[in-house]
Amino acid sequence: MAVLAEAGHGSLHFGDTVLFLIKTKDYQGYVYSELSSSPFLTVYNLKEHNEKNPDFPNIAFASFKIMAPNKYKAKQQLKQAQLDPESQEHLNAL
């Protein structure tokens, strides 16, 4: 069941699927990515569309699933950061 929630209302859990809506003074749109392995996302403009029913070409490209972090990768990145003197300062700031 899909539920519309504003930021700060409700909570997210692993496995939840979300849409990210961006709102600024002169622009609003949903984050949309047709390439799942790409770090580059586009914003689907909502000027001509309803916010609650945006009529995406493919809703799968606008939905993102909340996943548990990969502990192995996180540990490897932490080890690399601990070895790098510049990253050490950032780690100590946390």
GROMACS .gro file of C-alpha atoms in nm:
model
   94
    1MET     CA    1   0.000   0.000   0.000
    2ALA     CA    2   0.142   0.339  -0.097
    3VAL     CA    3   0.136   0.616   0.159
    4LEU     CA    4   0.215   0.981   0.097
    5ALA     CA    5   0.427   1.125   0.380
    6GLU     CA    6   0.596   1.460   0.422
    7ALA     CA    7   0.951   1.483   0.557
    8GLY     CA    8   0.949   1.439   0.933
    9HIS     CA    9   0.621   1.246   0.935
   10GLY     CA   10   0.637   0.872   0.987
   11SER     CA   11   0.955   0.673   0.951
   12LEU     CA   12   1.139   0.476   0.685
   13HIS     CA   13   1.226   0.110   0.714
   14PHE     CA   14   1.449  -0.124   0.512
   15GLY     CA   15   1.252  -0.247   0.213
   16ASP     CA   16   1.035   0.065   0.183
   17THR     CA   17   1.008   0.218  -0.164
   18VAL     CA   18   1.022   0.597  -0.188
   19LEU     CA   19   0.993   0.878  -0.441
   20PHE     CA   20   1.202   1.190  -0.385
   21LEU     CA   21   1.018   1.517  -0.454
   22ILE     CA   22   1.231   1.830  -0.488
   23LYS     CA   23   1.062   2.164  -0.425
   24THR     CA   24   1.225   2.504  -0.461
   25LYS     CA   25   1.088   2.854  -0.503
   26ASP     CA   26   1.068   2.829  -0.882
   27TYR     CA   27   1.097   2.457  -0.952
   28GLN     CA   28   0.957   2.124  -0.841
   29GLY     CA   29   1.008   1.773  -0.966
   30TYR     CA   30   1.079   1.410  -0.879
   31VAL     CA   31   1.423   1.245  -0.889
   32TYR     CA   32   1.419   1.010  -1.187
   33SER     CA   33   1.688   0.774  -1.320
   34GLU     CA   34   1.661   0.542  -1.618
   35LEU     CA   35   2.013   0.405  -1.561
   36SER     CA   36   2.020   0.206  -1.238
   37SER     CA   37   2.400   0.184  -1.222
   38SER     CA   38   2.459   0.552  -1.294
   39PRO     CA   39   2.531   0.810  -1.022
   40PHE     CA   40   2.369   1.073  -1.245
   41LEU     CA   41   2.002   1.140  -1.181
   42THR     CA   42   1.762   1.370  -1.358
   43VAL     CA   43   1.464   1.557  -1.218
   44TYR     CA   44   1.126   1.487  -1.376
   45ASN     CA   45   0.967   1.831  -1.412
   46LEU     CA   46   0.617   1.871  -1.270
   47LYS     CA   47   0.514   2.197  -1.438
   48GLU     CA   48   0.241   2.031  -1.643
   49HIS     CA   49   0.170   1.742  -1.404
   50ASN     CA   50  -0.010   1.691  -1.076
   51GLU     CA   51   0.223   1.643  -0.776
   52LYS     CA   52   0.022   1.350  -0.639
   53ASN     CA   53  -0.021   1.181  -0.980
   54PRO     CA   54   0.286   1.276  -1.190
   55ASP     CA   55   0.223   1.030  -1.480
   56PHE     CA   56   0.582   0.901  -1.514
   57PRO     CA   57   0.678   0.724  -1.838
   58ASN     CA   58   0.791   0.433  -1.614
   59ILE     CA   59   0.735   0.453  -1.235
   60ALA     CA   60   1.015   0.200  -1.176
   61PHE     CA   61   1.268   0.466  -1.278
   62ALA     CA   62   1.143   0.707  -1.010
   63SER     CA   63   1.110   0.465  -0.718
   64PHE     CA   64   1.402   0.390  -0.490
   65LYS     CA   65   1.414   0.104  -0.239
   66ILE     CA   66   1.566   0.161   0.106
   67MET     CA   67   1.833  -0.106   0.148
   68ALA     CA   68   2.050  -0.210   0.442
   69PRO     CA   69   2.410  -0.089   0.408
   70ASN     CA   70   2.668  -0.346   0.304
   71LYS     CA   71   2.881  -0.390   0.618
   72TYR     CA   72   3.177  -0.539   0.430
   73LYS     CA   73   3.202  -0.241   0.194
   74ALA     CA   74   3.155   0.004   0.481
   75LYS     CA   75   3.436  -0.162   0.679
   76GLN     CA   76   3.668  -0.151   0.376
   77GLN     CA   77   3.596   0.219   0.322
   78LEU     CA   78   3.657   0.289   0.693
   79LYS     CA   79   3.992   0.106   0.681
   80GLN     CA   80   4.098   0.308   0.375
   81ALA     CA   81   3.988   0.632   0.541
   82GLN     CA   82   4.183   0.546   0.856
   83LEU     CA   83   4.500   0.497   0.649
   84ASP     CA   84   4.462   0.829   0.465
   85PRO     CA   85   4.593   1.124   0.676
   86GLU     CA   86   4.348   1.373   0.518
   87SER     CA   87   4.051   1.147   0.589
   88GLN     CA   88   4.173   1.094   0.946
   89GLU     CA   89   4.088   1.458   1.026
   90HIS     CA   90   3.731   1.407   0.900
   91LEU     CA   91   3.690   1.088   1.103
   92ASN     CA   92   3.808   1.264   1.419
   93ALA     CA   93   3.556   1.543   1.360
   94LEU     CA   94   3.265   1.296   1.379
   0.00000   0.00000   0.00000
